[in-house]
Amino acid sequence: MARPSSSSAGAPESRAASIAPKAKRALYRWLPPDRIAIAVRTAIAAMVALAIGAALPDGLSDYAYAAPLGAFITVGTTFFTIARAALQQALGLVLGAALGMAMLWIDIPALAKIGIIGAVGVVLQGAATLGIGASVVPVVAVLVILFGGADPDGYATGYVGQFTLGLVVGVLVNALARPPLWDREAHRRINSAVLELAERFEELADTLRGEWPPEREDWAGWGAELEGWVDALADDVREARESRRLNPRAKFRPHDVERDAEAVAALRAVVHRAIDVLDALSSAAWAEPVAVSIDEAERQVAADAIDALAAHLRAWEELDGIEQASDASAKAIDALYEEAVTRARPESGLAAVVFALRAIRSRIDREAASAASQVQSP
């Protein structure tokens, strides 16, 4: 009796095994844990706000529907942004109610009132203090005019009070329900970016050691991608800094965000000089953007120097063996310099490469030394 083929028997299992990780990644992309946590906090805040609003006396409970509306907008990625948005919304509510009351007192046609409200709303959007709160000013003003009826004061007080109650409840729930901190995540992404940049350097070195001009052309356009990395990291650090502001958890989890900001600045400088290297080498390969010459022997020495810088980057990320990596990088770059000056040719592109590599090495040394001193300090 023939044995079933192992490949055919295992095909369903292998397909299932390959589909599961993809499904997990897709689910994580559409429903990340952070978004779920925000949704849960928002739902809790809305229910609590409605319960409190409905229990208020003296007719205020008639406007309890506005309390969860306030809770719904206390959503954000950091506690500081949530608190700031809530304060801005509260200011906007008060200004909108005052504007609506003023329009009721002024005896002018309804069209003129709407025009004034719209104009004031647009003007207030330029006020940095109000921020997103400026958008609710004309809305609340129109609501007071339309639904205030015989008791516009009571409507304005009830609506604004309940909405503000929802804002306060939302802020308190976010303060108590483990407000997120993004500092460690930002730090991890910076470390990952340093390692990825080291890998790019190693790929470039391998390209220089291969056939020339190389068939692979994508490395010549890495510049925009690398700059995008740095911009994204800068955004991560800004969000990490915001996540610690007014966050009670920050007192129990110290982290130096400014150290991360300095690391991103160092990476930006490294990327800037790396682009100079890419431009020089692509010019040697395809005479774009300008025609320069780098022969085979020079490419081999340049590859060694770039490889040494990759090792230097890894030592910076690990904060281990920095001095040895720096010395090895200096020797490799000096060897490239010697190659350039002993075979001086007007069309050579090595001078630009040597300058950029030395600048990269110097920047890594300064940042690594600063990071090491921070680790050693009490």
Tab-separated table of C-alpha atoms in Angstrom:
chain	number	residue	atom	x	y	z
A	1	MET	CA	0.000	0.000	0.000
A	2	ALA	CA	1.471	3.345	-1.032
A	3	ARG	CA	2.315	5.865	1.660
A	4	PRO	CA	0.572	9.228	1.350
A	5	SER	CA	2.806	12.044	0.256
A	6	SER	CA	4.059	13.996	3.255
A	7	SER	CA	3.843	17.221	1.284
A	8	SER	CA	0.186	16.669	0.345
A	9	ALA	CA	-0.734	15.543	3.842
A	10	GLY	CA	0.868	18.541	5.436
A	11	ALA	CA	-0.485	21.065	2.919
A	12	PRO	CA	-3.650	22.034	4.875
A	13	GLU	CA	-1.664	22.396	8.073
A	14	SER	CA	0.984	24.523	6.377
A	15	ARG	CA	-1.652	26.750	4.783
A	16	ALA	CA	-3.394	27.165	8.115
A	17	ALA	CA	-0.081	27.940	9.773
A	18	SER	CA	0.662	30.624	7.188
A	19	ILE	CA	-2.820	32.169	7.370
A	20	ALA	CA	-2.933	32.444	11.167
A	21	PRO	CA	-0.051	34.956	11.525
A	22	LYS	CA	-1.476	37.080	8.685
A	23	ALA	CA	-4.903	37.119	10.290
A	24	LYS	CA	-3.361	38.033	13.631
A	25	ARG	CA	-1.414	40.914	12.085
A	26	ALA	CA	-4.521	42.169	10.265
A	27	LEU	CA	-6.583	42.025	13.458
A	28	TYR	CA	-3.853	43.813	15.389
A	29	ARG	CA	-3.691	46.505	12.704
A	30	TRP	CA	-7.437	47.158	12.771
A	31	LEU	CA	-7.979	46.589	16.483
A	32	PRO	CA	-4.725	47.347	18.307
A	33	PRO	CA	-4.820	46.907	22.099
A	34	ASP	CA	-4.320	50.639	22.635
A	35	ARG	CA	-7.418	51.477	20.622
A	36	ILE	CA	-9.444	48.881	22.494
A	37	ALA	CA	-8.280	50.372	25.806
A	38	ILE	CA	-9.334	53.843	24.659
A	39	ALA	CA	-12.722	52.490	23.584
A	40	VAL	CA	-13.276	50.840	26.957
A	41	ARG	CA	-12.318	53.987	28.865
A	42	THR	CA	-14.622	56.075	26.673
A	43	ALA	CA	-17.544	53.695	27.209
A	44	ILE	CA	-17.041	53.705	30.976
A	45	ALA	CA	-16.764	57.489	31.073
A	46	ALA	CA	-19.957	57.922	29.025
A	47	MET	CA	-21.972	55.591	31.258
A	48	VAL	CA	-20.702	57.211	34.448
A	49	ALA	CA	-21.383	60.700	33.075
A	50	LEU	CA	-24.943	59.783	32.086
A	51	ALA	CA	-25.621	58.230	35.480
A	52	ILE	CA	-24.383	61.314	37.329
A	53	GLY	CA	-26.116	63.710	34.936
A	54	ALA	CA	-29.445	61.948	35.307
A	55	ALA	CA	-29.211	62.210	39.091
A	56	LEU	CA	-28.694	65.995	39.171
A	57	PRO	CA	-31.534	68.064	40.709
A	58	ASP	CA	-33.391	71.248	39.735
A	59	GLY	CA	-34.124	70.377	36.123
A	60	LEU	CA	-30.487	69.811	35.203
A	61	SER	CA	-31.273	66.150	34.679
A	62	ASP	CA	-33.396	67.157	31.679
A	63	TYR	CA	-30.141	67.737	29.798
A	64	ALA	CA	-28.424	64.539	30.933
A	65	TYR	CA	-28.011	63.486	27.283
A	66	ALA	CA	-25.248	66.112	26.971
A	67	ALA	CA	-23.087	64.483	29.658
A	68	PRO	CA	-22.090	61.404	27.606
A	69	LEU	CA	-21.493	63.700	24.623
A	70	GLY	CA	-18.792	65.392	26.686
A	71	ALA	CA	-17.364	62.035	27.706
A	72	PHE	CA	-17.234	60.857	24.092
A	73	ILE	CA	-14.778	63.556	23.068
A	74	THR	CA	-12.345	62.975	25.936
A	75	VAL	CA	-10.463	60.568	23.703
A	76	GLY	CA	-6.774	60.779	22.931
A	77	THR	CA	-3.479	58.972	22.922
A	78	THR	CA	-2.086	60.732	25.998
A	79	PHE	CA	-3.525	62.020	29.245
A	80	PHE	CA	-2.190	65.534	28.589
A	81	THR	CA	-3.853	65.822	25.192
A	82	ILE	CA	-7.118	64.579	26.702
A	83	ALA	CA	-7.001	67.104	29.555
A	84	ARG	CA	-6.026	69.949	27.217
A	85	ALA	CA	-8.791	69.099	24.767
A	86	ALA	CA	-11.338	68.939	27.582
A	87	LEU	CA	-10.334	72.373	28.879
A	88	GLN	CA	-10.492	73.849	25.397
A	89	GLN	CA	-13.899	72.310	24.805
A	90	ALA	CA	-15.176	73.701	28.108
A	91	LEU	CA	-14.013	77.206	27.165
A	92	GLY	CA	-15.647	76.829	23.769
A	93	LEU	CA	-18.920	75.770	25.379
A	94	VAL	CA	-18.996	78.815	27.643
A	95	LEU	CA	-18.165	81.193	24.806
A	96	GLY	CA	-20.742	79.554	22.539
A	97	ALA	CA	-23.471	79.803	25.168
A	98	ALA	CA	-22.602	83.455	25.822
A	99	LEU	CA	-22.661	84.207	22.096
A	100	GLY	CA	-26.046	82.515	21.693
A	101	MET	CA	-27.493	84.447	24.633
A	102	ALA	CA	-26.143	87.689	23.193
A	103	MET	CA	-27.830	86.957	19.841
A	104	LEU	CA	-31.143	86.375	21.633
A	105	TRP	CA	-30.891	89.747	23.338
A	106	ILE	CA	-30.082	91.612	20.117
A	107	ASP	CA	-33.106	92.504	18.018
A	108	ILE	CA	-31.855	91.809	14.487
A	109	PRO	CA	-33.020	89.429	11.730
A	110	ALA	CA	-32.269	85.722	12.206
A	111	LEU	CA	-30.099	85.666	9.070
A	112	ALA	CA	-27.886	88.365	10.527
A	113	LYS	CA	-27.575	86.433	13.793
A	114	ILE	CA	-26.436	83.288	11.972
A	115	GLY	CA	-23.968	85.361	9.958
A	116	ILE	CA	-22.500	86.908	13.106
A	117	ILE	CA	-22.206	83.494	14.781
A	118	GLY	CA	-20.438	82.059	11.743
A	119	ALA	CA	-18.040	85.002	11.522
A	120	VAL	CA	-17.190	84.862	15.222
A	121	GLY	CA	-16.662	81.098	15.000
A	122	VAL	CA	-14.176	81.493	12.139
A	123	VAL	CA	-12.312	84.305	13.886
A	124	LEU	CA	-11.986	82.257	17.085
A	125	GLN	CA	-10.438	79.373	15.162
A	126	GLY	CA	-7.301	81.485	14.981
A	127	ALA	CA	-7.031	81.584	18.783
A	128	ALA	CA	-4.364	79.072	19.804
A	129	THR	CA	-5.647	78.983	23.386
A	130	LEU	CA	-9.037	77.672	22.307
A	131	GLY	CA	-7.622	75.045	19.971
A	132	ILE	CA	-10.289	72.500	19.053
A	133	GLY	CA	-12.697	74.247	21.438
A	134	ALA	CA	-13.226	76.944	18.812
A	135	SER	CA	-15.220	74.490	16.685
A	136	VAL	CA	-17.975	74.128	19.299
A	137	VAL	CA	-18.553	77.867	19.762
A	138	PRO	CA	-20.895	78.370	16.768
A	139	VAL	CA	-22.583	74.995	17.370
A	140	VAL	CA	-23.522	75.825	20.959
A	141	ALA	CA	-24.555	79.354	20.001
A	142	VAL	CA	-26.977	78.043	17.360
A	143	LEU	CA	-28.315	75.380	19.759
A	144	VAL	CA	-29.100	78.057	22.353
A	145	ILE	CA	-30.988	80.096	19.759
A	146	LEU	CA	-32.886	77.129	18.326
A	147	PHE	CA	-33.745	75.194	21.482
A	148	GLY	CA	-33.517	77.774	24.248
A	149	GLY	CA	-37.160	78.618	23.856
A	150	ALA	CA	-38.720	80.561	26.728
A	151	ASP	CA	-35.850	79.637	29.079
A	152	PRO	CA	-32.608	80.206	27.180
A	153	ASP	CA	-30.687	80.751	30.416
A	154	GLY	CA	-31.805	77.389	31.778
A	155	TYR	CA	-31.020	75.637	28.494
A	156	ALA	CA	-27.558	77.185	28.228
A	157	THR	CA	-26.762	76.396	31.848
A	158	GLY	CA	-28.084	72.838	31.642
A	159	TYR	CA	-26.473	71.939	28.313
A	160	VAL	CA	-23.107	73.513	29.084
A	161	GLY	CA	-23.117	72.138	32.634
A	162	GLN	CA	-23.921	68.582	31.579
A	163	PHE	CA	-21.465	68.636	28.693
A	164	THR	CA	-18.754	69.942	31.011
A	165	LEU	CA	-19.660	67.245	33.523
A	166	GLY	CA	-19.019	64.656	30.808
A	167	LEU	CA	-15.662	66.258	30.047
A	168	VAL	CA	-14.637	66.142	33.700
A	169	VAL	CA	-15.748	62.523	34.094
A	170	GLY	CA	-13.848	61.577	30.940
A	171	VAL	CA	-10.649	63.179	32.201
A	172	LEU	CA	-10.973	61.525	35.618
A	173	VAL	CA	-11.621	58.082	34.114
A	174	ASN	CA	-8.565	58.443	31.888
A	175	ALA	CA	-6.506	59.539	34.883
A	176	LEU	CA	-7.557	56.538	36.967
A	177	ALA	CA	-7.680	53.862	34.258
A	178	ARG	CA	-3.973	53.453	33.605
A	179	PRO	CA	-3.269	56.394	31.256
A	180	PRO	CA	-0.796	55.279	28.585
A	181	LEU	CA	2.900	56.103	28.564
A	182	TRP	CA	4.675	55.929	25.213
A	183	ASP	CA	8.245	56.661	26.353
A	184	ARG	CA	9.544	53.095	26.376
A	185	GLU	CA	7.943	52.364	23.025
A	186	ALA	CA	9.630	55.421	21.519
A	187	HIS	CA	12.957	54.351	23.007
A	188	ARG	CA	12.558	50.862	21.564
A	189	ARG	CA	11.819	52.253	18.102
A	190	ILE	CA	14.917	54.439	18.235
A	191	ASN	CA	17.071	51.425	19.073
A	192	SER	CA	15.439	49.457	16.264
A	193	ALA	CA	16.094	52.295	13.820
A	194	VAL	CA	19.793	52.356	14.752
A	195	LEU	CA	20.044	48.622	14.078
A	196	GLU	CA	18.131	48.939	10.812
A	197	LEU	CA	20.470	51.721	9.720
A	198	ALA	CA	23.434	49.474	10.529
A	199	GLU	CA	21.880	46.789	8.329
A	200	ARG	CA	21.534	49.300	5.491
A	201	PHE	CA	25.219	50.178	5.849
A	202	GLU	CA	26.108	46.481	5.653
A	203	GLU	CA	23.950	46.054	2.547
A	204	LEU	CA	25.693	49.026	0.952
A	205	ALA	CA	29.107	47.534	1.755
A	206	ASP	CA	28.074	44.240	0.167
A	207	THR	CA	26.907	46.132	-2.915
A	208	LEU	CA	30.286	47.833	-3.248
A	209	ARG	CA	32.037	44.451	-3.115
A	210	GLY	CA	29.850	43.002	-5.864
A	211	GLU	CA	29.550	43.644	-9.586
A	212	TRP	CA	29.859	47.237	-10.697
A	213	PRO	CA	27.760	49.033	-11.686
A	214	PRO	CA	25.368	46.976	-9.590
A	215	GLU	CA	22.117	45.559	-10.916
A	216	ARG	CA	20.409	46.592	-7.708
A	217	GLU	CA	19.473	50.294	-7.820
A	218	ASP	CA	17.103	50.759	-4.865
A	219	TRP	CA	19.896	51.736	-2.451
A	220	ALA	CA	20.485	54.958	-4.378
A	221	GLY	CA	17.012	56.131	-3.327
A	222	TRP	CA	17.246	55.238	0.340
A	223	GLY	CA	17.631	58.873	1.329
A	224	ALA	CA	13.945	59.792	1.393
A	225	GLU	CA	13.107	56.594	3.280
A	226	LEU	CA	15.787	57.230	5.908
A	227	GLU	CA	14.584	60.796	6.396
A	228	GLY	CA	11.058	59.437	6.821
A	229	TRP	CA	12.359	57.136	9.553
A	230	VAL	CA	13.807	60.064	11.461
A	231	ASP	CA	10.673	62.179	11.083
A	232	ALA	CA	8.560	59.302	12.424
A	233	LEU	CA	10.931	58.872	15.372
A	234	ALA	CA	10.724	62.585	16.149
A	235	ASP	CA	6.919	62.263	16.214
A	236	ASP	CA	7.238	59.260	18.541
A	237	VAL	CA	9.405	61.257	20.946
A	238	ARG	CA	6.977	64.183	20.908
A	239	GLU	CA	4.122	61.809	21.716
A	240	ALA	CA	6.192	60.185	24.453
A	241	ARG	CA	6.885	63.585	25.994
A	242	GLU	CA	3.187	64.457	25.838
A	243	SER	CA	2.229	61.124	27.394
A	244	ARG	CA	4.244	61.935	30.514
A	245	ARG	CA	2.816	65.413	31.060
A	246	LEU	CA	0.247	65.465	33.889
A	247	ASN	CA	0.327	61.662	33.862
A	248	PRO	CA	0.294	60.262	37.438
A	249	ARG	CA	2.031	57.075	36.218
A	250	ALA	CA	5.077	59.091	35.175
A	251	LYS	CA	6.000	59.604	38.836
A	252	PHE	CA	6.432	55.865	39.287
A	253	ARG	CA	8.120	55.146	35.960
A	254	PRO	CA	11.001	57.550	35.365
A	255	HIS	CA	12.317	57.899	31.847
A	256	ASP	CA	14.512	60.548	30.232
A	257	VAL	CA	12.608	61.545	27.104
A	258	GLU	CA	15.095	64.323	26.376
A	259	ARG	CA	17.797	61.661	26.038
A	260	ASP	CA	15.682	60.044	23.343
A	261	ALA	CA	15.237	63.407	21.626
A	262	GLU	CA	19.011	63.827	21.530
A	263	ALA	CA	19.361	60.331	20.030
A	264	VAL	CA	16.897	61.237	17.282
A	265	ALA	CA	18.851	64.426	16.567
A	266	ALA	CA	22.016	62.335	16.283
A	267	LEU	CA	20.281	59.900	13.941
A	268	ARG	CA	19.113	62.809	11.796
A	269	ALA	CA	22.707	64.007	11.466
A	270	VAL	CA	23.902	60.486	10.619
A	271	VAL	CA	21.198	60.072	7.981
A	272	HIS	CA	22.049	63.467	6.488
A	273	ARG	CA	25.665	62.391	5.940
A	274	ALA	CA	24.618	58.899	4.847
A	275	ILE	CA	22.676	60.521	2.013
A	276	ASP	CA	25.906	62.261	0.929
A	277	VAL	CA	27.569	58.834	0.762
A	278	LEU	CA	24.691	57.399	-1.257
A	279	ASP	CA	24.820	60.320	-3.684
A	280	ALA	CA	28.567	59.945	-4.201
A	281	LEU	CA	28.383	56.187	-4.752
A	282	SER	CA	25.379	56.383	-7.080
A	283	SER	CA	27.240	59.036	-9.062
A	284	ALA	CA	30.141	56.607	-9.400
A	285	ALA	CA	27.774	53.874	-10.546
A	286	TRP	CA	25.486	55.713	-12.946
A	287	ALA	CA	26.909	59.257	-13.267
A	288	GLU	CA	23.870	60.672	-11.452
A	289	PRO	CA	23.541	63.336	-10.090
A	290	VAL	CA	27.114	64.045	-11.298
A	291	ALA	CA	29.760	61.826	-12.869
A	292	VAL	CA	32.566	60.756	-10.502
A	293	SER	CA	35.003	57.873	-10.542
A	294	ILE	CA	35.605	55.244	-7.847
A	295	ASP	CA	37.567	52.233	-9.077
A	296	GLU	CA	37.383	48.654	-7.815
A	297	ALA	CA	40.216	48.922	-5.290
A	298	GLU	CA	38.706	52.081	-3.844
A	299	ARG	CA	35.292	50.444	-3.613
A	300	GLN	CA	36.738	47.589	-1.567
A	301	VAL	CA	38.324	50.007	0.923
A	302	ALA	CA	35.123	52.083	1.030
A	303	ALA	CA	33.134	48.913	1.753
A	304	ASP	CA	35.423	48.144	4.699
A	305	ALA	CA	34.927	51.663	6.074
A	306	ILE	CA	31.143	51.461	5.729
A	307	ASP	CA	31.109	48.018	7.351
A	308	ALA	CA	33.135	49.414	10.263
A	309	LEU	CA	30.592	52.203	10.690
A	310	ALA	CA	27.806	49.624	10.770
A	311	ALA	CA	29.602	47.897	13.648
A	312	HIS	CA	30.000	51.312	15.292
A	313	LEU	CA	26.244	51.877	15.041
A	314	ARG	CA	25.559	48.511	16.661
A	315	ALA	CA	27.959	49.325	19.502
A	316	TRP	CA	26.096	52.621	20.034
A	317	GLU	CA	22.748	50.821	20.225
A	318	GLU	CA	24.105	48.216	22.642
A	319	LEU	CA	26.312	50.679	24.578
A	320	ASP	CA	28.965	47.993	24.528
A	321	GLY	CA	32.385	47.989	22.889
A	322	ILE	CA	32.000	51.586	21.754
A	323	GLU	CA	35.695	52.539	22.025
A	324	GLN	CA	36.845	49.453	20.130
A	325	ALA	CA	34.253	49.993	17.392
A	326	SER	CA	35.209	53.664	17.133
A	327	ASP	CA	38.908	52.820	16.802
A	328	ALA	CA	38.194	50.203	14.125
A	329	SER	CA	36.005	52.695	12.265
A	330	ALA	CA	38.703	55.383	12.442
A	331	LYS	CA	41.332	53.009	11.012
A	332	ALA	CA	39.057	51.926	8.175
A	333	ILE	CA	38.186	55.522	7.254
A	334	ASP	CA	41.872	56.534	7.455
A	335	ALA	CA	42.688	53.705	5.075
A	336	LEU	CA	40.080	55.056	2.676
A	337	TYR	CA	41.591	58.531	3.004
A	338	GLU	CA	45.046	57.160	2.213
A	339	GLU	CA	43.609	55.473	-0.852
A	340	ALA	CA	42.129	58.764	-1.941
A	341	VAL	CA	45.231	60.944	-1.497
A	342	THR	CA	47.771	58.487	-2.866
A	343	ARG	CA	45.774	58.028	-6.038
A	344	ALA	CA	44.474	61.549	-6.362
A	345	ARG	CA	42.299	62.060	-9.419
A	346	PRO	CA	40.231	65.186	-10.115
A	347	GLU	CA	37.144	63.120	-10.940
A	348	SER	CA	37.354	60.930	-7.823
A	349	GLY	CA	34.338	60.860	-5.523
A	350	LEU	CA	36.223	59.500	-2.528
A	351	ALA	CA	36.783	62.889	-0.884
A	352	ALA	CA	33.044	63.362	-0.360
A	353	VAL	CA	32.705	59.812	0.985
A	354	VAL	CA	35.609	60.238	3.420
A	355	PHE	CA	34.233	63.521	4.774
A	356	ALA	CA	30.742	62.090	5.239
A	357	LEU	CA	32.004	58.919	6.947
A	358	ARG	CA	34.198	60.914	9.335
A	359	ALA	CA	31.254	63.151	10.186
A	360	ILE	CA	29.065	60.098	10.848
A	361	ARG	CA	31.708	58.504	13.068
A	362	SER	CA	32.184	61.708	15.050
A	363	ARG	CA	28.438	62.098	15.602
A	364	ILE	CA	28.085	58.489	16.756
A	365	ASP	CA	30.990	58.940	19.177
A	366	ARG	CA	29.488	62.050	20.746
A	367	GLU	CA	26.043	60.517	21.125
A	368	ALA	CA	27.382	57.200	22.434
A	369	ALA	CA	29.565	58.984	24.990
A	370	SER	CA	26.596	61.052	26.155
A	371	ALA	CA	24.379	57.966	26.406
A	372	ALA	CA	27.050	56.051	28.337
A	373	SER	CA	27.494	58.902	30.812
A	374	GLN	CA	23.741	59.013	31.411
A	375	VAL	CA	23.710	55.274	32.148
A	376	GLN	CA	26.623	55.545	34.575
A	377	SER	CA	25.290	58.573	36.452
A	378	PRO	CA	23.237	57.784	39.577
